[in-house]
Coordinates of C-alpha atoms in Angstrom, one line a residue:
Chain S
M1 CA 152.5 27.4 -33.4
N2 CA 150.9 24.0 -32.9
N3 CA 152.3 22.0 -30.0
T4 CA 151.2 18.7 -31.5
L5 CA 152.9 19.4 -34.8
L6 CA 154.9 16.4 -35.9
T7 CA 154.6 14.6 -32.6
D8 CA 153.1 11.6 -34.5
H9 CA 156.5 10.9 -35.8
R10 CA 157.7 9.5 -32.5
E11 CA 156.2 6.3 -33.7
D12 CA 158.8 6.2 -36.4
F13 CA 161.6 5.7 -33.8
P14 CA 161.9 2.2 -32.3
L15 CA 164.0 3.3 -29.4
L16 CA 161.7 6.2 -28.5
K17 CA 158.6 3.9 -28.6
Q18 CA 160.0 1.5 -26.0
F19 CA 162.1 3.9 -24.0
D20 CA 160.6 5.3 -20.8
A21 CA 163.1 8.1 -20.4
A22 CA 163.3 11.5 -22.0
Y23 CA 166.2 11.5 -24.5
L24 CA 167.5 15.1 -24.5
D25 CA 171.1 14.5 -25.7
N26 CA 170.4 14.9 -29.4
A27 CA 173.4 17.2 -30.0
A28 CA 175.6 14.1 -29.0
T29 CA 173.7 11.8 -31.3
S30 CA 170.1 11.6 -32.6
Q31 CA 167.8 8.6 -32.5
K32 CA 167.2 6.6 -35.7
P33 CA 163.9 6.1 -37.5
Q34 CA 162.9 2.6 -38.5
C35 CA 163.6 3.4 -42.2
V36 CA 167.3 4.1 -41.5
I37 CA 167.7 0.9 -39.5
D38 CA 166.0 -1.0 -42.2
A39 CA 168.2 0.5 -44.9
E40 CA 171.4 -0.6 -43.1
K41 CA 169.9 -4.1 -42.6
N42 CA 168.7 -4.3 -46.2
F43 CA 172.2 -3.6 -47.5
Y44 CA 173.7 -6.5 -45.5
E45 CA 170.8 -8.8 -46.3
K46 CA 170.3 -8.1 -50.0
L47 CA 173.2 -6.1 -51.4
N48 CA 176.3 -7.0 -49.4
S49 CA 179.4 -7.1 -51.6
N50 CA 182.3 -4.8 -52.0
P51 CA 181.1 -1.7 -53.9
L52 CA 183.2 -0.1 -56.7
R53 CA 185.2 -3.3 -57.3
G54 CA 183.2 -6.2 -58.7
F55 CA 181.8 -6.5 -62.2
Y56 CA 179.0 -8.8 -61.1
D57 CA 175.4 -7.6 -60.6
L58 CA 175.6 -7.8 -56.8
S59 CA 178.6 -5.5 -56.6
L60 CA 177.1 -3.2 -59.1
A61 CA 173.9 -3.0 -56.9
A62 CA 176.0 -2.2 -53.9
T63 CA 177.8 0.5 -55.9
D64 CA 174.5 1.9 -56.9
A65 CA 173.3 2.0 -53.3
Y66 CA 176.5 3.8 -52.2
E67 CA 176.5 6.3 -55.1
N68 CA 172.8 7.0 -54.8
A69 CA 173.5 8.0 -51.2
R70 CA 176.1 10.5 -52.5
E71 CA 173.5 12.0 -54.8
S72 CA 171.1 12.4 -51.9
V73 CA 173.7 14.2 -49.9
R74 CA 174.5 16.4 -52.8
R75 CA 170.8 17.3 -53.2
F76 CA 170.4 17.8 -49.4
I77 CA 173.1 20.4 -49.1
G78 CA 172.7 21.9 -52.6
A79 CA 176.1 21.0 -54.0
K80 CA 176.8 21.4 -57.7
S81 CA 178.2 17.9 -58.2
T82 CA 178.5 14.5 -56.5
K83 CA 182.3 14.9 -57.1
E84 CA 182.2 17.4 -54.2
I85 CA 180.8 14.9 -51.7
I86 CA 183.4 12.8 -49.9
F87 CA 182.3 10.1 -47.5
T88 CA 184.4 9.8 -44.4
A89 CA 184.0 8.0 -41.0
N90 CA 182.6 11.0 -39.2
A91 CA 182.8 14.8 -39.1
T92 CA 186.2 14.7 -37.3
S93 CA 187.8 12.6 -40.0
A94 CA 186.3 14.9 -42.6
I95 CA 187.9 18.0 -41.0
N96 CA 191.2 16.1 -40.6
L97 CA 191.1 15.2 -44.3
A98 CA 190.8 19.0 -45.1
A99 CA 193.5 19.9 -42.6
Y100 CA 196.1 17.3 -43.7
S101 CA 195.4 17.5 -47.4
Y102 CA 194.4 21.1 -48.0
G103 CA 196.0 22.7 -45.0
L104 CA 199.5 21.2 -45.1
S105 CA 199.8 21.9 -48.9
N106 CA 198.3 25.4 -49.1
I107 CA 199.4 27.1 -45.8
G108 CA 202.9 28.4 -45.1
S109 CA 204.9 30.1 -42.4
N110 CA 203.8 33.6 -43.4
D111 CA 200.2 32.8 -43.4
R112 CA 197.5 33.0 -40.8
I113 CA 194.9 30.5 -39.7
V114 CA 191.8 31.8 -37.9
V115 CA 189.9 29.5 -35.6
S116 CA 186.9 30.5 -33.7
I117 CA 187.2 30.0 -30.0
A118 CA 183.7 28.4 -30.0
E119 CA 184.9 25.4 -32.0
H120 CA 184.4 21.8 -30.9
H121 CA 187.9 20.3 -30.4
S122 CA 187.4 18.6 -33.8
N123 CA 187.6 21.9 -35.7
M124 CA 190.4 23.3 -33.5
L125 CA 193.0 20.6 -33.0
P126 CA 193.5 19.8 -36.7
W127 CA 194.3 23.5 -37.3
Q128 CA 196.6 23.6 -34.3
M129 CA 198.4 20.7 -36.0
V130 CA 198.6 22.5 -39.3
A131 CA 199.9 25.7 -37.6
A132 CA 202.5 23.6 -35.7
K133 CA 203.7 21.8 -38.8
T134 CA 203.7 24.8 -41.2
G135 CA 204.8 27.6 -38.8
A136 CA 201.6 29.5 -39.7
E137 CA 200.2 32.0 -37.2
L138 CA 197.1 30.8 -35.3
E139 CA 194.6 33.5 -34.3
Y140 CA 191.5 32.8 -32.3
M141 CA 188.3 34.7 -33.2
K142 CA 186.5 35.4 -29.9
C143 CA 182.8 35.5 -29.3
G144 CA 181.0 37.6 -26.7
K145 CA 179.1 36.3 -23.7
Q146 CA 176.1 35.4 -25.8
G147 CA 178.2 33.4 -28.2
E148 CA 178.0 36.2 -30.8
F149 CA 180.8 37.3 -33.2
S150 CA 181.1 41.1 -33.8
D151 CA 182.0 42.6 -37.1
E152 CA 185.0 44.2 -35.4
E153 CA 186.3 40.8 -34.2
I154 CA 185.8 39.3 -37.7
D155 CA 187.7 42.2 -39.3
R156 CA 190.5 42.0 -36.6
C157 CA 191.1 38.3 -37.2
I158 CA 190.6 37.9 -40.9
T159 CA 193.5 39.7 -42.5
S160 CA 195.2 39.8 -45.9
N161 CA 197.6 36.9 -44.9
T162 CA 194.7 34.7 -43.7
R163 CA 194.6 31.4 -45.7
L164 CA 191.9 29.5 -43.7
V165 CA 189.1 30.2 -41.3
A166 CA 187.6 27.4 -39.2
I167 CA 184.1 28.1 -37.8
A168 CA 181.1 26.1 -36.7
A169 CA 177.8 27.2 -38.2
V170 CA 176.1 26.4 -34.9
S171 CA 178.0 26.0 -31.6
N172 CA 177.5 22.7 -29.8
V173 CA 177.7 24.5 -26.5
T174 CA 175.6 27.7 -26.9
G175 CA 173.6 26.7 -30.0
A176 CA 174.3 30.2 -31.4
C177 CA 174.4 30.5 -35.2
A178 CA 177.7 32.1 -36.3
P179 CA 177.4 34.9 -39.0
I180 CA 178.9 32.5 -41.5
Q181 CA 177.9 34.5 -44.6
K182 CA 179.8 37.5 -43.3
I183 CA 182.8 35.3 -42.3
I184 CA 182.8 33.6 -45.7
A185 CA 182.7 37.0 -47.5
A186 CA 185.5 38.4 -45.3
A187 CA 187.6 35.3 -45.9
H188 CA 187.0 35.3 -49.7
S189 CA 187.9 39.0 -50.0
F190 CA 191.5 37.9 -49.0
G191 CA 191.5 34.7 -51.0
A192 CA 191.1 32.6 -47.8
V193 CA 189.0 29.5 -47.6
V194 CA 186.5 28.6 -44.8
M195 CA 186.2 25.2 -43.0
L196 CA 182.6 25.1 -41.9
D197 CA 181.7 22.6 -39.2
G198 CA 178.1 21.8 -39.9
A199 CA 177.7 19.0 -37.3
Q200 CA 175.1 21.0 -35.3
S201 CA 173.6 23.0 -38.2
V202 CA 173.0 20.5 -41.1
P203 CA 170.7 18.3 -39.0
H204 CA 168.5 21.3 -37.9
M205 CA 168.2 23.8 -40.8
K206 CA 168.3 24.0 -44.5
T207 CA 171.9 24.2 -45.8
D208 CA 172.7 25.4 -49.3
V209 CA 176.5 25.3 -50.0
Q210 CA 176.2 27.2 -53.3
E211 CA 174.1 30.0 -51.7
L212 CA 176.6 30.2 -48.9
D213 CA 179.6 30.0 -51.3
A214 CA 181.0 27.5 -48.8
D215 CA 184.5 26.0 -49.5
F216 CA 184.5 23.1 -47.1
L217 CA 181.6 21.8 -45.0
A218 CA 181.9 18.8 -42.6
F219 CA 179.0 17.0 -40.9
S220 CA 178.1 13.6 -39.4
A221 CA 175.3 11.2 -40.4
H222 CA 174.6 10.1 -36.8
K223 CA 173.5 13.5 -35.6
M224 CA 170.9 13.7 -38.5
M225 CA 169.1 10.4 -37.8
G226 CA 171.6 8.4 -39.9
P227 CA 174.0 5.8 -38.7
M228 CA 177.2 6.1 -36.7
G229 CA 180.4 5.7 -38.8
V230 CA 179.5 8.0 -41.7
G231 CA 180.6 11.6 -42.1
V232 CA 180.7 13.9 -45.1
L233 CA 183.2 16.4 -46.3
Y234 CA 181.8 18.8 -48.9
G235 CA 184.5 20.6 -50.8
K236 CA 184.3 22.9 -53.8
Q237 CA 185.4 20.9 -56.8
E238 CA 188.2 23.3 -57.8
L239 CA 189.7 23.0 -54.3
L240 CA 189.4 19.2 -54.1
E241 CA 190.9 18.7 -57.6
K242 CA 194.2 20.3 -56.5
M243 CA 194.4 18.6 -53.2
P244 CA 196.7 15.5 -52.7
P245 CA 195.1 12.3 -51.3
F246 CA 194.9 12.1 -47.6
L247 CA 195.0 8.3 -47.1
T248 CA 196.4 6.1 -49.8
G249 CA 195.8 2.5 -50.7
G250 CA 192.9 0.5 -52.1
E251 CA 190.2 1.9 -54.5
M252 CA 191.6 5.4 -54.7
I253 CA 194.0 4.8 -57.6
E254 CA 193.9 4.8 -61.4
S255 CA 197.0 2.8 -61.8
V256 CA 199.9 1.7 -59.6
R257 CA 203.5 1.0 -60.6
L258 CA 206.4 0.1 -58.4
D259 CA 207.7 3.7 -58.6
G260 CA 204.4 5.4 -58.0
A261 CA 200.7 5.7 -58.9
T262 CA 198.1 7.9 -60.5
Y263 CA 195.1 8.6 -58.4
A264 CA 191.4 8.1 -59.0
Q265 CA 189.1 11.0 -60.0
L266 CA 187.0 12.8 -57.5
P267 CA 185.4 11.8 -55.2
H268 CA 187.1 8.4 -54.9
K269 CA 190.6 9.9 -54.7
F270 CA 189.7 10.7 -51.0
E271 CA 187.9 7.4 -50.2
A272 CA 190.8 4.9 -49.7
G273 CA 189.9 1.4 -48.6
T274 CA 186.6 -0.4 -48.4
V275 CA 183.9 2.2 -47.7
N276 CA 180.9 2.1 -45.3
A277 CA 178.4 1.4 -48.0
A278 CA 175.7 0.1 -45.7
G279 CA 176.1 3.3 -43.6
A280 CA 175.8 5.5 -46.7
A281 CA 172.7 3.7 -47.7
A282 CA 171.2 4.3 -44.2
L283 CA 172.2 8.0 -44.5
D284 CA 170.4 8.0 -47.8
A285 CA 167.2 6.8 -46.0
A286 CA 167.7 9.5 -43.3
I287 CA 167.9 12.2 -45.9
K288 CA 164.7 10.9 -47.6
Y289 CA 163.1 10.9 -44.1
Y290 CA 164.0 14.6 -43.8
E291 CA 162.6 15.3 -47.2
K292 CA 159.4 13.5 -46.4
I293 CA 158.7 15.5 -43.3
G294 CA 160.4 18.7 -44.4
I295 CA 163.4 20.1 -42.6
D296 CA 161.6 23.5 -42.4
N297 CA 158.8 21.9 -40.5
M298 CA 161.2 20.1 -38.2
E299 CA 163.1 23.4 -37.6
Q300 CA 159.8 25.2 -36.7
R301 CA 158.9 22.4 -34.2
E302 CA 162.4 22.5 -32.7
Q303 CA 162.2 26.3 -32.4
Y304 CA 158.9 25.9 -30.5
L305 CA 160.4 23.3 -28.2
T306 CA 163.5 25.3 -27.6
K307 CA 161.5 28.4 -26.6
Y308 CA 159.3 26.2 -24.3
A309 CA 162.4 24.7 -22.6
F310 CA 164.3 28.1 -22.5
D311 CA 161.3 29.9 -20.9
G312 CA 160.9 27.2 -18.3
L313 CA 164.6 27.0 -17.5
S314 CA 164.9 30.8 -17.2
Q315 CA 162.3 30.8 -14.4
I316 CA 164.2 28.3 -12.1
P317 CA 166.2 30.1 -9.5
H318 CA 170.0 29.5 -9.5
V319 CA 169.9 28.2 -13.1
N320 CA 172.1 30.1 -15.6
I321 CA 171.7 29.5 -19.3
I322 CA 174.9 29.8 -21.3
G323 CA 174.7 31.8 -24.6
S324 CA 172.0 34.0 -26.1
S325 CA 169.2 35.5 -24.0
D326 CA 167.1 35.0 -27.1
S327 CA 165.7 31.4 -27.3
S328 CA 165.6 31.6 -31.1
N329 CA 169.4 31.7 -31.2
H330 CA 169.9 28.3 -29.4
T331 CA 169.1 25.8 -32.2
G332 CA 167.7 23.3 -29.7
I333 CA 170.8 23.5 -27.5
L334 CA 170.5 24.7 -23.8
S335 CA 173.7 24.5 -21.8
F336 CA 173.3 25.6 -18.3
T337 CA 174.8 25.6 -14.8
I338 CA 173.2 25.4 -11.4
D339 CA 174.8 27.5 -8.7
G340 CA 176.8 25.4 -6.3
V341 CA 176.1 22.1 -8.1
H342 CA 178.6 20.3 -10.3
P343 CA 177.1 19.2 -13.7
H344 CA 178.1 15.6 -13.0
D345 CA 175.7 15.6 -10.1
V346 CA 173.0 17.3 -12.1
S347 CA 173.1 14.6 -14.8
A348 CA 173.2 11.9 -12.1
V349 CA 170.1 13.2 -10.5
L350 CA 168.4 13.7 -13.8
N351 CA 169.3 10.1 -14.7
D352 CA 167.4 8.9 -11.6
D353 CA 164.4 10.8 -13.0
K354 CA 164.9 9.1 -16.4
I355 CA 166.2 12.1 -18.3
C356 CA 169.3 11.9 -20.5
I357 CA 171.4 15.0 -20.7
R358 CA 175.1 15.7 -21.3
A359 CA 177.5 16.9 -18.6
G360 CA 181.0 18.1 -18.9
H361 CA 183.0 20.4 -21.2
H362 CA 181.3 19.2 -24.5
C363 CA 184.6 18.9 -26.2
A364 CA 184.9 22.7 -26.2
Q365 CA 187.2 23.5 -23.3
P366 CA 188.6 26.8 -24.7
L367 CA 185.1 28.1 -25.2
L368 CA 184.0 27.2 -21.7
A369 CA 187.2 28.8 -20.3
H370 CA 186.5 31.9 -22.4
L371 CA 183.0 32.1 -21.0
G372 CA 184.3 31.6 -17.5
V373 CA 182.6 28.2 -17.0
R374 CA 184.4 25.1 -15.9
S375 CA 181.8 22.7 -17.1
S376 CA 178.1 22.7 -17.8
S377 CA 175.0 20.5 -18.3
R378 CA 173.4 20.5 -21.7
A379 CA 170.0 19.5 -22.9
S380 CA 169.5 19.3 -26.7
L381 CA 166.3 18.8 -28.5
M382 CA 165.1 17.2 -31.7
F383 CA 161.8 17.6 -33.4
Y384 CA 160.5 14.3 -31.9
N385 CA 160.8 15.6 -28.4
T386 CA 157.7 16.6 -26.5
T387 CA 156.6 19.3 -24.1
E388 CA 155.8 16.5 -21.6
E389 CA 159.5 15.5 -21.7
I390 CA 160.6 19.1 -21.2
D391 CA 158.2 19.5 -18.3
K392 CA 159.8 16.4 -16.7
F393 CA 163.2 17.8 -17.3
L394 CA 162.3 21.2 -15.8
A395 CA 160.8 19.7 -12.7
S396 CA 163.9 17.5 -12.2
V397 CA 166.3 20.5 -12.6
A398 CA 164.2 22.5 -10.2
S399 CA 164.6 19.8 -7.5
V400 CA 168.4 19.5 -7.8
R401 CA 169.6 22.2 -5.4
K402 CA 167.4 21.0 -2.5
L403 CA 168.6 17.5 -3.0
M404 CA 172.2 18.7 -2.8
G405 CA 171.6 20.2 0.6
Y406 CA 170.8 23.8 -0.2
R407 CA 167.9 25.4 1.7
E408 CA 166.8 27.6 -1.2
Chain Y
M1 CA 171.5 2.5 -6.0
S2 CA 169.9 5.8 -7.0
N3 CA 171.8 9.0 -6.9
R4 CA 168.7 10.7 -5.3
S5 CA 169.0 8.6 -2.1
F6 CA 172.8 8.6 -2.2
Y7 CA 173.2 12.3 -1.6
N8 CA 172.8 12.0 2.2
E9 CA 173.5 14.8 4.7
V10 CA 177.1 13.7 5.4
L11 CA 177.9 14.0 1.7
T12 CA 176.1 17.3 1.0
D13 CA 177.4 19.0 4.2
H14 CA 181.0 18.2 3.3
N15 CA 180.4 19.3 -0.3
I16 CA 178.7 22.6 0.5
S17 CA 180.7 23.5 3.7
P18 CA 184.0 21.7 3.4
G19 CA 186.4 21.9 6.3
H20 CA 189.6 21.4 4.3
K21 CA 189.1 23.1 1.0
H22 CA 191.9 25.7 1.4
E23 CA 195.6 26.2 0.9
I24 CA 198.0 24.7 3.4
E25 CA 200.9 26.8 4.7
G26 CA 204.2 25.1 4.6
A27 CA 202.8 22.1 2.7
N28 CA 205.7 19.7 1.8
F29 CA 203.7 17.4 -0.4
E30 CA 201.4 18.4 -3.3
L31 CA 199.8 16.3 -6.0
E32 CA 197.0 16.8 -8.6
G33 CA 194.5 14.2 -9.2
V34 CA 192.3 14.3 -12.3
N35 CA 189.4 12.3 -13.8
P36 CA 189.7 13.3 -17.4
N37 CA 186.2 11.8 -18.3
C38 CA 184.2 13.9 -15.9
G39 CA 186.5 16.8 -15.2
D40 CA 187.0 16.2 -11.5
D41 CA 190.2 17.8 -10.4
I42 CA 191.7 18.2 -7.0
I43 CA 195.1 19.4 -5.8
L44 CA 195.9 17.7 -2.5
K45 CA 198.4 19.3 -0.2
L46 CA 199.9 17.9 3.0
R47 CA 202.2 19.1 5.7
V48 CA 204.0 16.0 7.0
E49 CA 206.1 16.4 10.1
D50 CA 208.0 13.4 11.6
G51 CA 206.0 10.9 9.8
V52 CA 202.7 12.4 10.9
I53 CA 200.2 14.3 8.7
A54 CA 200.1 17.6 10.6
D55 CA 197.8 19.3 8.3
G56 CA 196.2 18.9 4.8
G57 CA 193.9 20.6 2.4
Y58 CA 192.7 20.5 -1.2
T59 CA 191.6 22.9 -3.9
G60 CA 189.9 22.1 -7.2
D61 CA 186.6 21.5 -8.8
G62 CA 184.5 18.4 -9.2
C63 CA 181.2 16.7 -8.4
A64 CA 179.8 16.5 -4.9
I65 CA 181.1 12.9 -4.4
S66 CA 184.7 13.7 -5.4
Q67 CA 184.8 16.9 -3.3
A68 CA 183.0 15.5 -0.2
S69 CA 185.1 12.3 -0.3
A70 CA 188.4 14.3 -0.3
D71 CA 187.1 16.4 2.6
I72 CA 186.0 13.4 4.7
M73 CA 189.3 11.8 4.0
L74 CA 191.2 14.7 5.4
D75 CA 189.1 14.7 8.5
L76 CA 190.1 11.1 9.0
V77 CA 193.8 11.3 8.3
I78 CA 195.0 14.6 9.7
G79 CA 196.9 13.9 13.0
K80 CA 197.6 10.3 11.9
S81 CA 200.9 8.8 10.9
T82 CA 201.5 8.3 7.2
D83 CA 201.5 4.5 7.8
E84 CA 198.1 4.7 9.4
A85 CA 196.8 7.0 6.7
Q86 CA 198.0 4.5 4.1
R87 CA 196.2 1.7 5.9
L88 CA 193.0 3.7 6.0
A89 CA 193.3 4.6 2.3
D90 CA 193.7 0.9 1.5
M91 CA 190.7 0.1 3.6
F92 CA 188.6 2.8 1.9
L93 CA 189.5 1.5 -1.6
R94 CA 188.6 -2.0 -0.4
M95 CA 185.2 -0.7 0.8
I96 CA 184.5 0.8 -2.6
R97 CA 185.3 -2.6 -4.2
G98 CA 182.7 -4.0 -1.8
E99 CA 185.4 -6.0 0.1
A100 CA 185.5 -4.3 3.5
T101 CA 184.1 -5.8 6.7
D102 CA 181.5 -4.0 8.8
E103 CA 184.2 -3.3 11.4
E104 CA 186.4 -1.7 8.8
I105 CA 183.6 0.5 7.5
E106 CA 183.0 1.5 11.1
E107 CA 186.6 2.4 11.5
L108 CA 186.4 4.7 8.4
E109 CA 183.9 6.9 10.3
E110 CA 182.1 9.3 8.0
A111 CA 183.9 7.9 5.0
G112 CA 181.6 4.9 5.5
A113 CA 178.8 7.0 4.1
L114 CA 180.3 6.4 0.7
K115 CA 180.1 2.6 0.9
D116 CA 177.2 2.4 -1.5
V117 CA 179.4 3.7 -4.3
S118 CA 180.4 0.1 -4.6
H119 CA 177.0 -0.4 -6.4
M120 CA 177.4 2.7 -8.5
P121 CA 180.1 2.0 -11.1
A122 CA 179.7 5.4 -12.8
R123 CA 180.7 7.2 -9.5
V124 CA 183.6 5.0 -8.3
K125 CA 186.2 7.2 -9.9
C126 CA 184.7 10.3 -8.3
A127 CA 184.8 8.7 -4.8
V128 CA 188.3 7.4 -5.0
L129 CA 190.0 10.4 -6.6
G130 CA 191.2 12.0 -3.3
W131 CA 192.2 8.7 -1.8
H132 CA 194.2 7.6 -4.8
T133 CA 195.9 11.0 -4.8
L134 CA 196.7 10.5 -1.1
G135 CA 198.0 7.0 -1.7
N136 CA 200.3 8.4 -4.5
I137 CA 201.7 11.1 -2.1
L138 CA 202.3 8.6 0.7
D139 CA 204.1 6.3 -1.7
K140 CA 206.5 9.1 -2.4
S141 CA 206.9 10.2 1.2

């Protein structure tokens, strides 16, 4: 595969152009291309007005910008209708919407909720809340040392009284892809729905919610080159129709009386208050940027970079990579430990060498405990990274133990 | 201040070969100190007899700075009265704020090796974790 494939696109990213460090924390947030920054700016310079409210041209234009973004999201994830695309503040608020609205009204004390142990806290704590409030049983689906879920474990967990299964399509710690098709099929065979966390998958691979037969899918704009402050909840229309509003107030009503209200149609029923229209317009630009380059091309490039980094890291003594021994099952995410060195020290040393990586528990404490790791370092890649940046990273990692006083 | 030059021998020795990272028999004071942001976690145990710190140790997990700082602290305060330990802990925290005199830094012995943390805001919490925990124990005793 061509090493120079797509590297030209670094020029599209203002921060990368003037930044002299290697940015390898893309799983936390991605950098933004100029077109995304311009789209947000353009909204405030040329379209700023409250969308969905005014009857004057400016407000109608703002509404168009907002609703066009919804259509782009629909197209990007292969949803049937824009009614199924709810804009939220981030992936966490999208999952909370599903938990409070769907979870609390559809799950009871005789039911079971299955949550994968590999979940980011944002797809775990909302379901702990639903279990606590409803008295439902909470079962954790456990992965093996390589982050994999066995058929036996899926069958053990997903039972006839299961109402909901929460699973990340890609783990933010191991980068492993979960067997979501199998899990969705198992859940559907018992009439359960699946809350897919797509925060780490949607930015890095083609997603088709109809092909997956997904019930709910949450993801964040800022991890896919869009702005911070915008998230998406996809939900099947038939599920969303029956759900009560999560937040109530402005712009989510049809009519309000002193003794009650009737609510707006989908998707606005779930978008109370003034929306982040400028952010949605910027997400629209990010999606068009994906479509211009081709997400399959980006994925190929990321697979190449992941293998390059994985092979290099595997050769450094005392470095242990968490998750799969196969680099193609890391989705750009390489979490690792260095024997005898705390991740906080690793990232401090790498910072001196102008390399940005994450250190800590990655908001997935139960997974790290399950894997027997207290905390780890994490490098995460995006198509715009280069092998030169990875070389710099590998050299820095290789120097850490000596610096910390170890002889070998 | 770069981290690369900060990890000196005093620090790395105490981190790799700590003298006090162990349980304390007959400990009569115990307190956990945590930095939720970075996951540093120590459990400090002291055996205080007649107002003197007869022995002390810690267990836990954290970065080199948090662990070495706790170990260096115990070297300094074991055998001292609780009043004296409190005075030294206050002095250390002053040093980290960049407010200690050269004489005071000298008095802190090896703990003086951490003085440059005053120029590293991201590592202040790591360096003071053990000392804050000690201060909290002494307040109670």
